[in-house]
Every structure is written in C-alpha cells, then in structure tokens.
Amino acid sequence: MLRMHAFDVLGDPVRRRILELLADGEMSSGKVGEVIRQEFGISQPGVSQHLKVLRENGFATVRPEGTRRLYAVNSEPLRDIDAWLDRFRRSWTPPLEALTTELARGKRERRLREADRDGDAEDQVPPPRSEP
C-alpha cells in the first residue's frame, strides 16, 4: 500500500466532506454514503473508495459492529498537518490580532460617542413644570 501525501488526501472535496461528517462522531458507512451520494451524486462504490483512501492513509478508523462498519476520524494525521501549518501561522496571526485590536477600539469609540449624545439629549430636556 502506497500512502498518499496528507494534502493529496485532503485535496479531494469528497474526502474533506467525509471527514467533516465524521468530526461530529462515529458514523456508519451506509450513513456516510447516503449523505455523500446526495451531496455529490457519486455511487456507493465511489464513496467506499474515498473511505478506503481515508482509512489507508490514517485519517479514518473503522470498526465492525454487527453487520455495520463504523467510521471515525483519526486525529493523528490532522495534528501532523497542524504542526506543518504552524510554521505559517506567524504570517496571519499578527494581522488578525491587529484587526481584533482595531475592532475593539472602534467599538469603544462608538460607545463613547453614543454616551456623549445621550448625555447631550438629557441636557436639552426641559425641567418639569411645577404645579401652581
């Protein structure tokens, strides 16, 4: 068995969708096939091939339960991808942190302006008339 590179495995939208389904918990191959056939219009044998690729490359595990085969995500290869991506996070993390800071600053300034307007409105309200 020749293993595929992780990004080759995940490069296919059907396999990515299968992993998304399995991320919510263990699922029978029949249920996976049902969803994938509806969304992608591929045959059950085609779905089985994608499950096999995921299983053989370590992204999914399978266990028999009676006549059913239950699939689940194996997170180990995903951790490897996460570690590889970690080298690139420094490229996007500071800009995202700067964006968060700017958004917070904008919200604060908007609250202060609204508070000033509310204060001005209260100053313009005439005092209640006194009864004779």
XYZ file of N, CA, C and O in Angstrom, residues 1-104:
416
model
N 0.849 -1.183 0.000
C 0.000 0.000 0.000
C 0.888 1.237 0.000
O 1.719 1.428 0.874
N 0.708 2.087 -0.973
C 1.447 3.331 -1.083
C 0.620 4.430 -0.438
O -0.531 4.633 -0.796
N 1.218 5.096 0.548
C 0.496 6.173 1.231
C 0.557 7.445 0.419
O 1.555 7.765 -0.207
N -0.533 8.209 0.475
C -0.610 9.491 -0.210
C -0.146 10.582 0.739
O -0.220 10.429 1.955
N 0.313 11.680 0.183
C 0.643 12.845 0.996
C -0.659 13.367 1.597
O -1.723 13.327 0.970
N -0.594 13.875 2.819
C -1.788 14.330 3.533
C -2.593 15.342 2.721
O -3.821 15.285 2.684
N -1.909 16.265 2.044
C -2.641 17.271 1.287
C -3.276 16.688 0.033
O -4.271 17.216 -0.463
N -2.732 15.587 -0.485
C -3.383 14.899 -1.599
C -4.666 14.237 -1.116
O -5.681 14.258 -1.800
N -4.610 13.673 0.077
C -5.806 13.050 0.655
C -6.879 14.114 0.871
O -8.037 13.945 0.498
N -6.480 15.224 1.474
C -7.445 16.274 1.808
C -7.786 17.184 0.628
O -8.694 18.004 0.725
N -7.055 17.038 -0.462
C -7.310 17.863 -1.631
C -8.619 17.538 -2.325
O -9.143 18.343 -3.095
N -9.175 16.381 -2.031
C -10.424 15.985 -2.661
C -11.611 16.465 -1.830
O -11.686 16.168 -0.639
N -12.557 17.194 -2.430
C -13.685 17.732 -1.659
C -14.575 16.656 -1.049
O -15.159 16.868 0.018
N -14.679 15.500 -1.687
C -15.498 14.418 -1.124
C -14.860 13.912 0.166
O -15.544 13.743 1.181
N -13.555 13.706 0.145
C -12.887 13.215 1.366
C -12.928 14.253 2.472
O -13.102 13.916 3.647
N -12.773 15.530 2.105
C -12.891 16.572 3.140
C -14.284 16.553 3.756
O -14.447 16.661 4.973
N -15.296 16.388 2.926
C -16.673 16.361 3.444
C -16.895 15.146 4.339
O -17.563 15.240 5.376
N -16.348 14.015 3.956
C -16.471 12.814 4.793
C -15.845 13.078 6.163
O -16.440 12.754 7.199
N -14.669 13.685 6.178
C -14.032 13.992 7.461
C -14.875 14.974 8.274
O -14.959 14.852 9.504
N -15.499 15.938 7.614
C -16.389 16.860 8.327
C -17.539 16.102 8.984
O -17.902 16.374 10.126
N -18.107 15.160 8.256
C -19.194 14.350 8.813
C -18.705 13.545 10.015
O -19.373 13.483 11.048
N -17.541 12.944 9.871
C -17.001 12.101 10.946
C -16.536 12.923 12.144
O -16.443 12.402 13.252
N -16.248 14.197 11.935
C -15.812 15.057 13.045
C -16.906 15.188 14.094
O -16.612 15.442 15.263
N -18.154 15.002 13.690
C -19.274 15.080 14.633
C -19.458 13.784 15.414
O -20.297 13.719 16.304
N -18.706 12.766 15.070
C -18.784 11.488 15.780
C -18.821 10.323 14.812
O -18.954 10.492 13.594
N -18.704 9.156 15.378
C -18.685 7.923 14.602
C -19.942 7.825 13.731
O -21.026 8.224 14.149
N -19.755 7.280 12.518
C -20.874 7.181 11.584
C -20.732 5.908 10.763
O -19.622 5.532 10.387
N -21.848 5.277 10.479
C -21.800 4.059 9.681
C -21.458 4.395 8.235
O -21.753 5.500 7.745
N -20.860 3.432 7.557
C -20.504 3.652 6.159
C -21.764 3.895 5.334
O -21.738 4.702 4.391
N -22.863 3.264 5.695
C -24.127 3.475 4.978
C -24.616 4.905 5.098
O -25.067 5.503 4.121
N -24.534 5.469 6.308
C -24.976 6.842 6.530
C -24.052 7.828 5.805
O -24.517 8.786 5.185
N -22.740 7.583 5.879
C -21.784 8.426 5.140
C -22.124 8.381 3.659
O -22.224 9.422 3.002
N -22.338 7.167 3.141
C -22.656 7.001 1.725
C -23.920 7.729 1.327
O -23.982 8.366 0.268
N -24.918 7.670 2.185
C -26.196 8.343 1.906
C -26.000 9.857 1.748
O -26.470 10.464 0.789
N -25.284 10.463 2.687
C -25.050 11.910 2.641
C -24.209 12.277 1.422
O -24.537 13.212 0.681
N -23.134 11.546 1.212
C -22.216 11.866 0.113
C -22.891 11.662 -1.243
O -22.711 12.475 -2.159
N -23.690 10.616 -1.369
C -24.411 10.397 -2.640
C -25.366 11.556 -2.915
O -25.472 12.026 -4.041
N -26.052 12.048 -1.882
C -26.973 13.180 -2.062
C -26.218 14.452 -2.445
O -26.648 15.192 -3.318
N -25.122 14.713 -1.763
C -24.404 15.975 -1.973
C -23.536 15.985 -3.229
O -23.374 17.022 -3.853
N -22.952 14.834 -3.581
C -22.009 14.804 -4.695
C -22.476 13.965 -5.876
O -21.850 13.996 -6.931
N -23.538 13.199 -5.673
C -24.056 12.384 -6.766
C -23.139 11.268 -7.209
O -23.143 10.898 -8.381
N -22.346 10.731 -6.295
C -21.471 9.615 -6.667
C -22.058 8.312 -6.136
O -22.881 8.307 -5.224
N -21.619 7.212 -6.699
C -22.155 5.899 -6.353
C -21.622 5.404 -5.010
O -20.614 5.919 -4.503
N -22.279 4.387 -4.465
C -21.811 3.781 -3.217
C -20.388 3.234 -3.371
O -19.561 3.447 -2.486
N -20.065 2.553 -4.470
C -18.673 2.102 -4.626
C -17.677 3.271 -4.636
O -16.574 3.158 -4.123
N -18.087 4.406 -5.206
C -17.229 5.591 -5.194
C -17.004 6.096 -3.778
O -15.877 6.456 -3.404
N -18.072 6.115 -2.979
C -17.953 6.529 -1.581
C -17.036 5.562 -0.835
O -16.163 5.977 -0.066
N -17.213 4.276 -1.106
C -16.369 3.264 -0.455
C -14.899 3.476 -0.783
O -14.032 3.291 0.073
N -14.607 3.879 -2.024
C -13.217 4.148 -2.412
C -12.647 5.301 -1.597
O -11.512 5.246 -1.139
N -13.437 6.357 -1.424
C -12.978 7.507 -0.639
C -12.762 7.107 0.828
O -11.771 7.527 1.441
N -13.646 6.314 1.369
C -13.469 5.830 2.749
C -12.197 4.993 2.858
O -11.460 5.097 3.848
N -11.933 4.194 1.847
C -10.724 3.362 1.835
C -9.464 4.234 1.826
O -8.509 3.968 2.560
N -9.461 5.284 1.003
C -8.309 6.195 0.950
C -8.091 6.833 2.324
O -6.965 6.903 2.818
N -9.173 7.286 2.942
C -9.051 7.898 4.272
C -8.518 6.891 5.288
O -7.652 7.213 6.100
N -9.027 5.685 5.231
C -8.612 4.639 6.174
C -7.147 4.245 5.939
O -6.357 4.199 6.877
N -6.775 3.992 4.699
C -5.414 3.534 4.394
C -4.360 4.603 4.656
O -3.194 4.280 4.863
N -4.773 5.855 4.647
C -3.826 6.935 4.897
C -3.910 7.462 6.321
O -3.314 8.491 6.642
N -4.648 6.762 7.159
C -4.671 7.053 8.582
C -5.614 8.146 9.028
O -5.629 8.499 10.204
N -6.425 8.699 8.142
C -7.334 9.783 8.519
C -8.621 9.281 9.163
O -9.322 10.037 9.821
N -8.943 8.031 8.932
C -10.170 7.466 9.492
C -9.882 6.079 10.035
O -8.983 5.376 9.555
N -10.638 5.733 11.044
C -10.578 4.372 11.584
C -11.921 3.719 11.306
O -12.927 4.405 11.090
N -11.929 2.406 11.302
C -13.176 1.674 11.089
C -13.238 0.533 12.084
O -12.212 -0.070 12.422
N -14.433 0.294 12.592
C -14.627 -0.856 13.467
C -15.949 -1.509 13.106
O -16.943 -0.834 12.831
N -15.941 -2.835 13.096
C -17.193 -3.537 12.796
C -18.110 -3.529 14.021
O -17.649 -3.604 15.159
N -19.386 -3.396 13.761
C -20.401 -3.539 14.806
C -21.543 -4.322 14.170
O -22.366 -3.758 13.443
N -21.558 -5.617 14.433
C -22.524 -6.484 13.746
C -22.239 -6.463 12.262
O -21.124 -6.709 11.831
N -23.259 -6.110 11.493
C -23.091 -6.053 10.036
C -22.666 -4.672 9.555
O -22.394 -4.490 8.369
N -22.598 -3.722 10.462
C -22.220 -2.348 10.078
C -20.727 -2.109 10.271
O -20.083 -2.767 11.068
N -20.228 -1.142 9.514
C -18.849 -0.675 9.692
C -18.947 0.780 10.113
O -19.505 1.603 9.399
N -18.401 1.061 11.294
C -18.470 2.409 11.846
C -17.139 3.124 11.647
O -16.081 2.614 12.039
N -17.207 4.304 11.046
C -16.021 5.099 10.761
C -15.922 6.252 11.749
O -16.925 6.780 12.220
N -14.681 6.630 12.047
C -14.408 7.775 12.925
C -13.140 8.462 12.436
O -12.322 7.863 11.728
N -12.982 9.714 12.831
C -11.776 10.468 12.475
C -10.618 9.991 13.336
O -10.778 9.768 14.537
N -9.466 9.828 12.714
C -8.226 9.617 13.442
C -7.488 10.952 13.384
O -7.103 11.409 12.312
N -7.316 11.586 14.515
C -6.791 12.955 14.523
C -5.271 13.043 14.353
O -4.742 14.133 14.116
N -4.565 11.948 14.437
C -3.101 11.999 14.349
C -2.597 12.677 13.068
O -1.786 13.588 13.141
N -3.051 12.271 11.880
C -2.558 12.954 10.671
C -2.968 14.424 10.642
O -2.256 15.251 10.072
N -4.089 14.754 11.256
C -4.520 16.150 11.297
C -3.590 16.962 12.198
O -3.308 18.127 11.914
N -3.085 16.351 13.252
C -2.100 17.029 14.115
C -0.809 17.280 13.339
O -0.176 18.322 13.496
N -0.432 16.315 12.493
C 0.763 16.499 11.664
C 0.587 17.689 10.717
O 1.502 18.493 10.530
N -0.588 17.808 10.125
C -0.870 18.937 9.237
C -0.857 20.236 10.031
O -0.302 21.244 9.586
N -1.450 20.208 11.216
C -1.471 21.397 12.068
C -0.047 21.831 12.411
O 0.267 23.021 12.374
N 0.820 20.881 12.710
C 2.215 21.201 13.025
C 2.903 21.818 11.804
O 3.672 22.782 11.922
N 2.618 21.288 10.621
C 3.213 21.844 9.403
C 2.710 23.273 9.181
O 3.483 24.166 8.852
N 1.402 23.487 9.388
C 0.823 24.818 9.201
C 1.324 25.820 10.237
O 1.317 27.022 9.985
N 1.761 25.324 11.373
C 2.222 26.198 12.452
C 3.341 27.133 11.978
O 3.434 28.261 12.426
N 4.164 26.653 11.039
C 5.244 27.494 10.509
C 4.702 28.727 9.816
O 5.386 29.745 9.707
N 3.470 28.654 9.325
C 2.903 29.762 8.552
C 1.979 30.649 9.382
O 1.609 31.721 8.935
N 1.618 30.211 10.565
C 0.683 30.979 11.392
C 1.205 32.371 11.709
O 0.437 33.303 11.801
N 2.502 32.493 11.858
C 3.054 33.818 12.176
C 2.756 34.810 11.063
O 2.759 36.004 11.280
N 2.474 34.312 9.860
C 2.141 35.197 8.739
C 0.766 35.828 8.910
O 0.546 36.941 8.481
N -0.161 35.075 9.509
C -1.512 35.632 9.610
C -1.918 35.990 11.027
O -2.854 36.765 11.216
N -1.260 35.489 12.045
C -1.668 35.774 13.415
C -1.507 37.251 13.783
O -2.465 37.856 14.264
N -0.340 37.890 13.572
C -0.243 39.314 13.940
C -1.269 40.199 13.234
O -1.904 41.024 13.885
N -1.480 40.035 11.908
C -2.508 40.879 11.285
C -3.897 40.643 11.886
O -4.669 41.577 12.043
N -4.217 39.404 12.229
C -5.520 39.135 12.834
C -5.607 39.748 14.222
O -6.653 40.269 14.617
N -4.523 39.702 14.980
C -4.520 40.333 16.302
C -4.668 41.840 16.169
O -5.385 42.475 16.942
N -4.015 42.434 15.173
C -4.142 43.873 14.941
C -5.579 44.226 14.554
O -6.126 45.233 15.007
N -6.208 43.387 13.751
C -7.593 43.610 13.368
C -8.504 43.557 14.593
O -9.378 44.407 14.761
N -8.287 42.594 15.471
C -9.074 42.483 16.701
C -8.929 43.743 17.541
O -9.916 44.274 18.071
N -7.708 44.251 17.653
C -7.464 45.482 18.414
C -8.208 46.654 17.795
O -8.855 47.439 18.502
N -8.143 46.793 16.470
C -8.827 47.895 15.795
C -10.343 47.798 15.937
O -11.018 48.806 16.128
N -10.869 46.593 15.863
C -12.318 46.422 16.045
C -12.737 46.827 17.451
O -13.753 47.504 17.638
N -11.959 46.422 18.447
C -12.267 46.789 19.835
C -12.178 48.302 20.014
O -13.033 48.909 20.680
